[in-house]
CSV table of C-alpha atoms and ligand atoms in Angstrom, one decimal:
chain,number,residue,atom,x,y,z
A,1,MET,CA,92.3,-144.7,41.9
A,2,THR,CA,92.7,-147.4,39.2
A,3,VAL,CA,89.6,-147.8,37.0
A,4,ALA,CA,89.0,-150.9,34.9
A,5,ALA,CA,86.1,-151.1,32.4
A,6,VAL,CA,84.4,-154.4,31.6
A,7,ILE,CA,82.5,-154.3,28.2
A,8,VAL,CA,79.9,-157.0,28.1
A,9,ALA,CA,79.2,-158.3,24.6
A,10,GLY,CA,78.1,-161.9,25.4
A,11,GLY,CA,74.6,-161.7,24.0
A,12,SER,CA,73.5,-163.4,20.8
A,13,GLY,CA,71.4,-160.3,20.2
A,14,LEU,CA,68.9,-162.1,18.0
A,15,ARG,CA,66.1,-159.5,18.5
A,16,ALA,CA,67.9,-157.2,16.1
A,17,GLY,CA,67.7,-159.7,13.3
A,18,GLY,CA,70.5,-159.9,10.7
A,19,GLU,CA,73.2,-162.5,10.3
A,20,LYS,CA,75.3,-161.3,13.2
A,21,PRO,CA,74.6,-160.4,16.8
A,22,LYS,CA,73.7,-156.7,17.1
A,23,GLN,CA,77.0,-155.8,18.8
A,24,TYR,CA,78.8,-156.9,15.6
A,25,GLN,CA,76.5,-155.2,13.1
A,26,LEU,CA,77.9,-152.1,11.3
A,27,ILE,CA,76.9,-148.5,12.2
A,28,GLY,CA,78.7,-145.6,10.6
A,29,GLY,CA,80.9,-148.2,8.8
A,30,ARG,CA,82.2,-149.9,12.0
A,31,PRO,CA,80.8,-152.7,14.2
A,32,VAL,CA,78.8,-151.4,17.2
A,33,ILE,CA,81.3,-152.9,19.6
A,34,TRP,CA,84.2,-151.0,17.9
A,35,TRP,CA,82.6,-147.6,18.8
A,36,THR,CA,81.9,-148.8,22.4
A,37,LEU,CA,85.4,-150.1,23.0
A,38,LYS,CA,86.9,-146.9,21.4
A,39,ALA,CA,85.0,-144.7,23.9
A,40,PHE,CA,86.6,-146.5,26.8
A,41,LEU,CA,90.0,-147.1,25.3
A,42,GLY,CA,90.1,-143.3,24.6
A,43,HIS,CA,89.1,-142.2,28.1
A,44,PRO,CA,92.0,-140.9,30.2
A,45,GLY,CA,90.4,-142.1,33.4
A,46,VAL,CA,90.1,-145.7,32.4
A,47,ALA,CA,93.3,-147.8,32.8
A,48,HIS,CA,92.2,-151.2,31.6
A,49,VAL,CA,89.4,-152.3,29.2
A,50,GLN,CA,88.2,-155.9,29.3
A,51,PRO,CA,85.8,-157.2,26.7
A,52,VAL,CA,83.6,-160.2,27.5
A,53,ILE,CA,82.3,-162.0,24.4
A,54,GLY,CA,80.0,-165.0,23.6
A,55,GLU,CA,81.4,-168.4,23.0
A,56,GLY,CA,82.1,-168.9,19.3
A,57,HIS,CA,82.3,-165.1,18.7
A,58,GLU,CA,86.1,-165.1,18.8
A,59,GLU,CA,86.6,-164.6,15.1
A,60,MET,CA,83.9,-162.0,14.7
A,61,PHE,CA,85.4,-160.1,17.6
A,62,ALA,CA,88.9,-160.2,16.2
A,63,GLU,CA,87.7,-158.8,12.8
A,64,SER,CA,85.6,-156.2,14.6
A,65,VAL,CA,88.3,-154.6,16.6
A,66,ALA,CA,90.8,-154.2,13.8
A,67,GLY,CA,92.8,-151.0,14.4
A,68,LEU,CA,92.1,-150.9,18.1
A,69,ASP,CA,94.7,-151.7,20.8
A,70,VAL,CA,92.3,-153.9,22.8
A,71,PRO,CA,93.3,-156.8,25.1
A,72,LEU,CA,92.2,-160.3,24.4
A,73,PRO,CA,88.5,-160.9,25.3
A,74,VAL,CA,87.3,-163.4,27.9
A,75,ILE,CA,84.5,-165.8,27.1
A,76,GLY,CA,81.3,-165.0,29.1
A,77,GLY,CA,78.7,-167.3,30.6
A,78,SER,CA,75.2,-168.3,29.7
A,79,THR,CA,73.5,-165.3,31.3
A,80,ARG,CA,74.5,-161.6,31.4
A,81,GLN,CA,75.0,-161.9,35.2
A,82,ASP,CA,77.6,-164.8,34.6
A,83,SER,CA,79.3,-162.8,31.8
A,84,CYS,CA,79.7,-159.8,34.1
A,85,ARG,CA,81.1,-161.8,36.9
A,86,ILE,CA,83.6,-163.4,34.6
A,87,GLY,CA,84.6,-160.0,33.3
A,88,VAL,CA,84.9,-158.5,36.8
A,89,GLU,CA,87.1,-161.5,37.8
A,90,ALA,CA,89.2,-161.1,34.7
A,91,VAL,CA,90.4,-157.6,35.6
A,92,GLU,CA,91.4,-158.7,39.2
A,93,ARG,CA,95.0,-159.1,37.9
A,94,HIS,CA,95.2,-155.3,37.3
A,95,ASP,CA,94.2,-154.7,41.0
A,96,PRO,CA,91.7,-152.0,40.1
A,97,THR,CA,90.1,-149.9,42.9
A,98,LYS,CA,87.0,-149.2,40.8
A,99,VAL,CA,85.3,-151.0,37.9
A,100,LEU,CA,82.8,-149.7,35.2
A,101,ILE,CA,80.6,-152.3,33.6
A,102,HIS,CA,79.1,-151.3,30.3
A,103,ASP,CA,76.9,-152.9,27.6
A,104,ALA,CA,78.6,-153.3,24.2
A,105,ALA,CA,75.3,-152.4,22.7
A,106,ARG,CA,75.5,-148.8,23.9
A,107,PRO,CA,78.0,-147.3,21.4
A,108,PHE,CA,76.9,-143.7,21.9
A,109,VAL,CA,78.3,-143.5,25.5
A,110,SER,CA,79.9,-140.1,25.9
A,111,GLN,CA,83.3,-139.3,27.4
A,112,ASP,CA,81.6,-137.0,29.8
A,113,LEU,CA,79.1,-139.6,31.1
A,114,ILE,CA,82.1,-142.0,31.7
A,115,SER,CA,83.8,-139.1,33.6
A,116,HIS,CA,80.7,-138.4,35.7
A,117,VAL,CA,80.3,-142.0,36.8
A,118,ILE,CA,84.0,-142.2,37.8
A,119,ALA,CA,83.8,-138.8,39.7
A,120,TRP,CA,80.7,-140.0,41.7
A,121,LEU,CA,82.5,-143.2,42.6
A,122,GLU,CA,84.7,-141.0,44.9
A,123,ARG,CA,81.5,-140.6,47.1
A,124,PHE,CA,79.5,-143.8,46.6
A,125,PRO,CA,80.4,-147.5,46.4
A,126,ALA,CA,78.1,-147.8,43.4
A,127,VAL,CA,76.9,-145.3,40.8
A,128,ILE,CA,74.5,-145.9,37.9
A,129,PRO,CA,73.3,-143.5,35.2
A,130,GLY,CA,69.7,-143.5,34.2
A,131,MET,CA,66.8,-141.5,32.9
A,132,PRO,CA,63.7,-140.5,35.0
A,133,VAL,CA,60.7,-142.0,33.2
A,134,ALA,CA,58.9,-139.3,31.3
A,135,GLU,CA,56.1,-141.3,29.8
A,136,THR,CA,53.0,-142.6,31.6
A,137,LEU,CA,53.4,-146.2,32.6
A,138,LYS,CA,50.7,-148.8,32.1
A,139,TYR,CA,50.5,-152.3,33.6
A,140,ALA,CA,49.1,-154.3,30.7
A,141,PRO,CA,49.4,-158.0,31.1
A,142,GLY,CA,48.3,-159.8,27.9
A,143,GLY,CA,48.0,-156.4,26.1
A,144,VAL,CA,45.1,-155.1,28.2
A,145,VAL,CA,45.6,-152.2,30.5
A,146,SER,CA,44.8,-153.1,34.1
A,147,ARG,CA,46.1,-150.0,35.8
A,148,THR,CA,48.4,-147.0,35.6
A,149,VAL,CA,51.7,-147.3,37.4
A,150,ASP,CA,52.8,-144.3,39.5
A,151,ARG,CA,56.0,-143.2,37.7
A,152,ALA,CA,57.2,-140.8,40.5
A,153,GLY,CA,60.7,-141.8,41.4
A,154,ILE,CA,61.0,-144.4,38.6
A,155,TRP,CA,64.1,-144.4,36.5
A,156,THR,CA,65.4,-146.5,33.7
A,157,ALA,CA,68.9,-147.9,34.3
A,158,GLN,CA,71.7,-147.3,31.8
A,159,THR,CA,75.4,-148.3,31.8
A,160,PRO,CA,78.3,-147.7,32.5
A,161,GLN,CA,77.5,-148.8,36.0
A,162,GLY,CA,80.4,-148.0,38.4
A,163,PHE,CA,81.4,-149.9,41.5
A,164,THR,CA,84.1,-150.1,44.2
A,165,TYR,CA,85.9,-153.1,42.8
A,166,GLN,CA,86.1,-155.4,45.8
A,167,ALA,CA,82.5,-154.7,46.7
A,168,ILE,CA,81.0,-155.8,43.3
A,169,LEU,CA,83.4,-158.7,43.0
A,170,ALA,CA,82.2,-160.0,46.4
A,171,ALA,CA,78.5,-159.3,45.5
A,172,HIS,CA,78.9,-161.2,42.2
A,173,ARG,CA,80.5,-164.2,44.0
A,174,ARG,CA,77.9,-164.2,46.6
A,175,ALA,CA,75.1,-164.2,44.1
A,176,GLN,CA,76.8,-167.0,42.3
A,177,ALA,CA,77.3,-169.0,45.5
A,178,GLU,CA,73.6,-168.5,46.4
A,179,ALA,CA,72.6,-169.5,42.9
A,180,THR,CA,70.7,-166.2,42.6
A,181,ALA,CA,70.2,-165.9,38.9
A,182,ASN,CA,68.7,-163.5,36.4
A,183,LEU,CA,69.8,-160.3,37.9
A,184,THR,CA,69.5,-158.2,34.7
A,185,ASP,CA,72.1,-155.6,35.6
A,186,ASP,CA,75.1,-155.2,37.9
A,187,ALA,CA,73.2,-152.7,40.1
A,188,SER,CA,70.7,-155.5,40.8
A,189,VAL,CA,73.7,-157.7,42.0
A,190,ALA,CA,74.8,-154.8,44.2
A,191,GLU,CA,71.3,-154.2,45.5
A,192,HIS,CA,71.1,-157.9,46.4
A,193,ALA,CA,74.3,-157.5,48.4
A,194,GLY,CA,72.9,-154.4,50.2
A,195,ILE,CA,75.4,-151.9,48.6
A,196,VAL,CA,74.2,-148.2,48.5
A,197,ILE,CA,73.8,-147.2,44.8
A,198,SER,CA,73.7,-143.6,43.7
A,199,MET,CA,71.6,-142.7,40.6
A,200,ILE,CA,72.9,-140.0,38.4
A,201,PRO,CA,71.4,-138.5,35.2
A,202,GLY,CA,72.3,-140.6,32.1
A,203,ARG,CA,72.0,-139.4,28.5
A,204,HIS,CA,69.2,-139.9,25.9
A,205,GLU,CA,71.8,-140.7,23.3
A,206,ASN,CA,73.2,-143.5,25.4
A,207,ARG,CA,70.4,-145.8,24.5
A,208,LYS,CA,70.8,-149.6,24.2
A,209,LEU,CA,70.5,-150.9,20.6
A,210,THR,CA,68.1,-153.8,20.7
A,211,THR,CA,66.0,-154.0,17.6
A,212,ALA,CA,66.7,-153.9,13.9
A,213,GLU,CA,65.1,-150.4,13.9
A,214,ASP,CA,67.6,-149.3,16.6
A,215,ILE,CA,70.5,-150.5,14.4
A,216,ASP,CA,69.1,-148.6,11.4
A,217,ILE,CA,68.7,-145.4,13.3
A,218,ALA,CA,72.1,-145.7,15.0
A,219,ASN,CA,73.7,-146.3,11.6
A,220,ARG,CA,72.2,-143.0,10.3
A,221,ASP,CA,73.1,-141.1,13.5
A,222,MET,CA,76.7,-142.3,13.7
A,223,THR,CA,77.3,-141.5,10.0
A,224,ALA,CA,75.7,-138.1,10.3
A,225,ARG,CA,77.7,-137.4,13.4
A,226,LYS,CA,80.9,-138.2,11.5
A,227,LEU,CA,80.0,-136.3,8.4
A,228,GLU,CA,79.0,-133.1,10.1
A,229,ASN,CA,82.5,-132.2,11.2
A,230,LEU,CA,84.1,-132.8,7.7
A,231,PRO,CA,83.3,-129.8,5.6
A,232,ASP,CA,86.0,-130.4,2.9
A,233,ILE,CA,84.4,-132.3,0.0
A,234,ARG,CA,86.7,-134.1,-2.4
A,235,VAL,CA,85.9,-136.1,-5.5
A,236,GLY,CA,88.3,-138.5,-7.2
A,237,GLN,CA,88.1,-140.7,-10.2
A,238,GLY,CA,90.0,-143.8,-11.3
A,239,ILE,CA,90.1,-146.0,-14.5
A,240,ASP,CA,91.7,-149.4,-15.0
A,241,ILE,CA,91.8,-152.1,-17.6
A,242,HIS,CA,93.2,-155.7,-17.5
A,243,PRO,CA,93.4,-158.2,-20.4
A,244,PHE,CA,92.1,-161.7,-20.2
A,245,ASP,CA,94.3,-164.7,-19.8
A,246,THR,CA,93.6,-168.4,-19.6
A,247,GLY,CA,91.9,-169.2,-16.3
A,248,ASP,CA,88.5,-170.1,-14.8
A,249,ALA,CA,87.4,-167.0,-12.7
A,250,VAL,CA,87.7,-163.2,-12.7
A,251,THR,CA,87.9,-161.3,-9.4
A,252,LEU,CA,85.8,-158.1,-9.3
A,253,CYS,CA,85.3,-156.1,-6.2
A,254,GLY,CA,86.7,-159.0,-4.2
A,255,VAL,CA,84.2,-161.6,-5.6
A,256,ALA,CA,85.6,-164.5,-7.6
A,257,ILE,CA,83.2,-165.0,-10.5
A,258,PRO,CA,83.5,-168.3,-12.4
A,259,PHE,CA,84.3,-167.5,-16.0
A,260,THR,CA,86.0,-168.8,-19.1
A,261,HIS,CA,89.1,-166.7,-18.5
A,262,ARG,CA,90.9,-164.9,-15.7
A,263,LEU,CA,92.2,-161.3,-15.7
A,264,GLN,CA,95.9,-160.9,-16.2
A,265,GLY,CA,97.8,-158.7,-13.8
A,266,HIS,CA,100.4,-158.6,-11.1
A,267,SER,CA,98.0,-158.8,-8.1
A,268,ASP,CA,94.7,-160.7,-8.3
A,269,ALA,CA,93.9,-158.2,-11.2
A,270,ASP,CA,90.7,-157.0,-9.6
A,271,VAL,CA,90.2,-154.2,-12.1
A,272,ALA,CA,87.2,-152.7,-10.3
A,273,MET,CA,89.0,-152.5,-6.9
A,274,HIS,CA,92.0,-150.9,-8.7
A,275,ALA,CA,89.8,-148.2,-10.3
A,276,LEU,CA,88.2,-147.6,-6.9
A,277,THR,CA,91.5,-147.4,-5.1
A,278,ASP,CA,92.8,-144.9,-7.6
A,279,ALA,CA,89.6,-142.8,-7.3
A,280,ILE,CA,90.1,-142.7,-3.5
A,281,LEU,CA,93.8,-141.9,-3.8
A,282,GLY,CA,92.9,-139.2,-6.4
A,283,ALA,CA,90.4,-137.6,-4.1
A,284,ILE,CA,93.1,-137.1,-1.4
A,285,GLY,CA,95.9,-136.2,-3.8
A,286,GLU,CA,98.0,-139.2,-2.8
A,287,GLY,CA,99.1,-140.5,-6.3
A,288,ASP,CA,97.8,-143.9,-7.5
A,289,ILE,CA,98.2,-147.6,-6.7
A,290,GLY,CA,101.5,-147.7,-8.5
A,291,THR,CA,102.9,-145.0,-6.2
A,292,HIS,CA,102.2,-147.1,-3.1
A,293,PHE,CA,102.6,-150.6,-4.5
A,294,PRO,CA,105.2,-150.5,-7.4
A,295,PRO,CA,104.3,-153.3,-9.9
A,296,SER,CA,108.0,-154.1,-10.1
A,297,ASP,CA,107.9,-155.3,-6.5
A,298,PRO,CA,107.5,-159.1,-6.5
A,299,GLN,CA,105.8,-159.1,-3.1
A,300,TRP,CA,102.5,-157.9,-4.7
A,301,LYS,CA,102.3,-160.9,-7.1
A,302,GLY,CA,98.9,-162.5,-6.7
A,303,ALA,CA,98.1,-160.2,-3.7
A,304,PRO,CA,94.4,-159.6,-2.9
A,305,SER,CA,93.6,-156.1,-4.1
A,306,ARG,CA,91.9,-155.3,-0.8
A,307,ILE,CA,95.3,-154.5,0.6
A,308,PHE,CA,95.5,-151.6,-1.9
A,309,LEU,CA,92.1,-150.4,-0.8
A,310,ALA,CA,93.1,-150.8,2.9
A,311,ARG,CA,96.2,-148.7,2.3
A,312,ALA,CA,94.1,-145.9,0.8
A,313,MET,CA,91.7,-146.1,3.8
A,314,GLU,CA,94.7,-145.8,6.2
A,315,LEU,CA,95.7,-142.6,4.3
A,316,ILE,CA,92.2,-141.2,4.6
A,317,GLU,CA,91.9,-142.1,8.3
A,318,ALA,CA,95.3,-140.5,9.0
A,319,LYS,CA,93.9,-137.3,7.7
A,320,GLY,CA,90.7,-137.7,9.9
A,321,GLY,CA,88.5,-138.1,6.8
A,322,LEU,CA,86.0,-140.6,5.6
A,323,ILE,CA,84.3,-141.8,2.4
A,324,ALA,CA,80.8,-140.4,1.7
A,325,ASN,CA,80.1,-142.6,-1.3
A,326,VAL,CA,81.6,-144.5,-4.2
A,327,ASP,CA,80.3,-145.3,-7.7
A,328,ILE,CA,81.8,-148.0,-9.8
A,329,THR,CA,81.1,-148.9,-13.4
A,330,ILE,CA,82.4,-152.2,-14.8
A,331,LEU,CA,82.7,-152.4,-18.6
A,332,ALA,CA,82.5,-156.0,-19.8
A,333,GLU,CA,80.7,-158.1,-22.4
A,334,ALA,CA,80.7,-161.0,-19.9
A,335,PRO,CA,80.4,-162.3,-17.3
A,336,LYS,CA,77.1,-161.0,-15.9
A,337,ILE,CA,77.9,-158.7,-13.0
A,338,ALA,CA,74.4,-157.9,-11.5
A,339,PRO,CA,73.9,-161.2,-9.6
A,340,HIS,CA,77.2,-160.5,-7.7
A,341,VAL,CA,76.6,-156.9,-6.8
A,342,PRO,CA,75.1,-157.6,-3.3
A,343,ALA,CA,78.2,-159.8,-2.5
A,344,MET,CA,80.5,-157.0,-3.8
A,345,ARG,CA,78.8,-154.3,-1.7
A,346,ALA,CA,79.0,-156.6,1.4
A,347,ILE,CA,82.8,-156.9,0.8
A,348,LEU,CA,83.4,-153.3,0.1
A,349,ALA,CA,81.3,-151.8,3.0
A,350,PRO,CA,83.5,-152.8,5.9
A,351,LEU,CA,86.7,-152.0,3.9
A,352,LEU,CA,85.4,-148.5,3.1
A,353,ARG,CA,83.7,-148.2,6.5
A,354,ILE,CA,80.5,-147.0,5.0
A,355,ASP,CA,77.0,-148.4,4.7
A,356,PRO,CA,76.3,-150.5,1.6
A,357,SER,CA,73.7,-148.0,0.5
A,358,ARG,CA,76.6,-145.6,-0.2
A,359,ILE,CA,78.2,-148.0,-2.6
A,360,ALA,CA,77.0,-148.2,-6.2
A,361,ILE,CA,78.2,-150.9,-8.6
A,362,LYS,CA,77.0,-151.0,-12.1
A,363,ALA,CA,77.9,-152.8,-15.3
A,364,THR,CA,77.6,-152.1,-19.0
A,365,THR,CA,78.7,-153.8,-22.2
A,366,MET,CA,80.5,-152.0,-24.9
A,367,GLU,CA,78.0,-153.1,-27.6
A,368,LYS,CA,80.8,-155.2,-29.1
A,369,LEU,CA,82.9,-152.1,-29.9
A,370,GLY,CA,86.6,-151.9,-29.2
A,371,ALA,CA,88.9,-154.2,-27.2
A,372,ILE,CA,86.3,-154.7,-24.4
A,373,GLY,CA,83.6,-155.3,-27.0
A,374,ARG,CA,85.9,-158.0,-28.6
A,375,ARG,CA,86.1,-159.7,-25.2
A,376,GLU,CA,89.8,-159.0,-24.8
A,377,GLY,CA,89.5,-157.9,-21.2
A,378,ILE,CA,87.5,-155.9,-18.6
A,379,MET,CA,87.7,-152.2,-17.8
A,380,ALA,CA,86.4,-150.3,-14.7
A,381,SER,CA,85.8,-146.7,-13.8
A,382,ALA,CA,85.1,-145.4,-10.4
A,383,THR,CA,84.4,-142.1,-8.5
A,384,ALA,CA,84.8,-141.6,-4.8
A,385,THR,CA,83.5,-138.7,-2.7
A,386,VAL,CA,85.8,-138.2,0.3
A,387,ARG,CA,85.1,-135.8,3.3
A,388,LEU,CA,88.1,-134.3,5.1
A,389,PRO,CA,88.2,-132.0,8.1
B,401,MG,MG1,95.1,-152.6,-12.3
């Protein structure tokens, strides 16, 4: 049996608010879709994973799956049903016997639920997980209750929904040929084609993230889940200083701030990101920036300092660890830092794979004392808390 998985991420997800569709918003420091893809890429029973994304989302997708060995996505259609058909057709070249179709917005799917759906496909042409409805159901058109709905035998449908490949491919093509639209899940397409569908217990945690509140709660859950298995708490600190040179902007925490000077240094001289990188490397006992990026090496000339931070993150992730929080203080008479802090946190959050609420960036002047007080340069200090297994 060859199992393919189609991960449907075509929606614009506007109900969740935010600047990006919900499947690209961060939970536990990674985009929702990263967690979802990782669950299927890491499952030994799944041979091929095919993402289906919305038109115009190509760049967001590419950024979101950094570090995952995921095939190129296909572009979905205008409805979920169209997107699923396109995804199912896209895996035909792998000649799968079974296919799982899963919402990208369900990142908490467990390995054992995927295994259960695959196992039940040995017996049924279609298998869907779901939850028996526990709450009383009311029919309330216009917000006024007109009657209570009998919930006996009523289930909500989750994903991954599993199908015999040729059966669901034929069912999708038939629905398309008949112009039967707005079938909201693949099981509806299968039902429409008269395929027998087995219902198996899903998982409460495998909920679909829809609203901004769902994303907030998922962010806390995913972070807590990661932290709970990392008992070794490390703290590191880093300090850096760079002198001013003639120029028109200083780069601090990745943000280029227009100024009367620039900072002098071999890379982009982002003193704050250097202090932060040293703090992280210090916490894991891996030397400092100079150990990994010798200043004598010409290839780092003018390099963006985020590559130093990315290297430190690779070292943490290789140890199975993560950052719990960072705290940065920038010492400068000028320019004003505070207006740029939100942009700085937005740059650091995805690099550090943590929520912006775990990143503090403060600034202070030196009351005109010493070299910094004489406006000869900018200094930064940082601490990082790292959790290791
Ligand atoms: Mg430096």
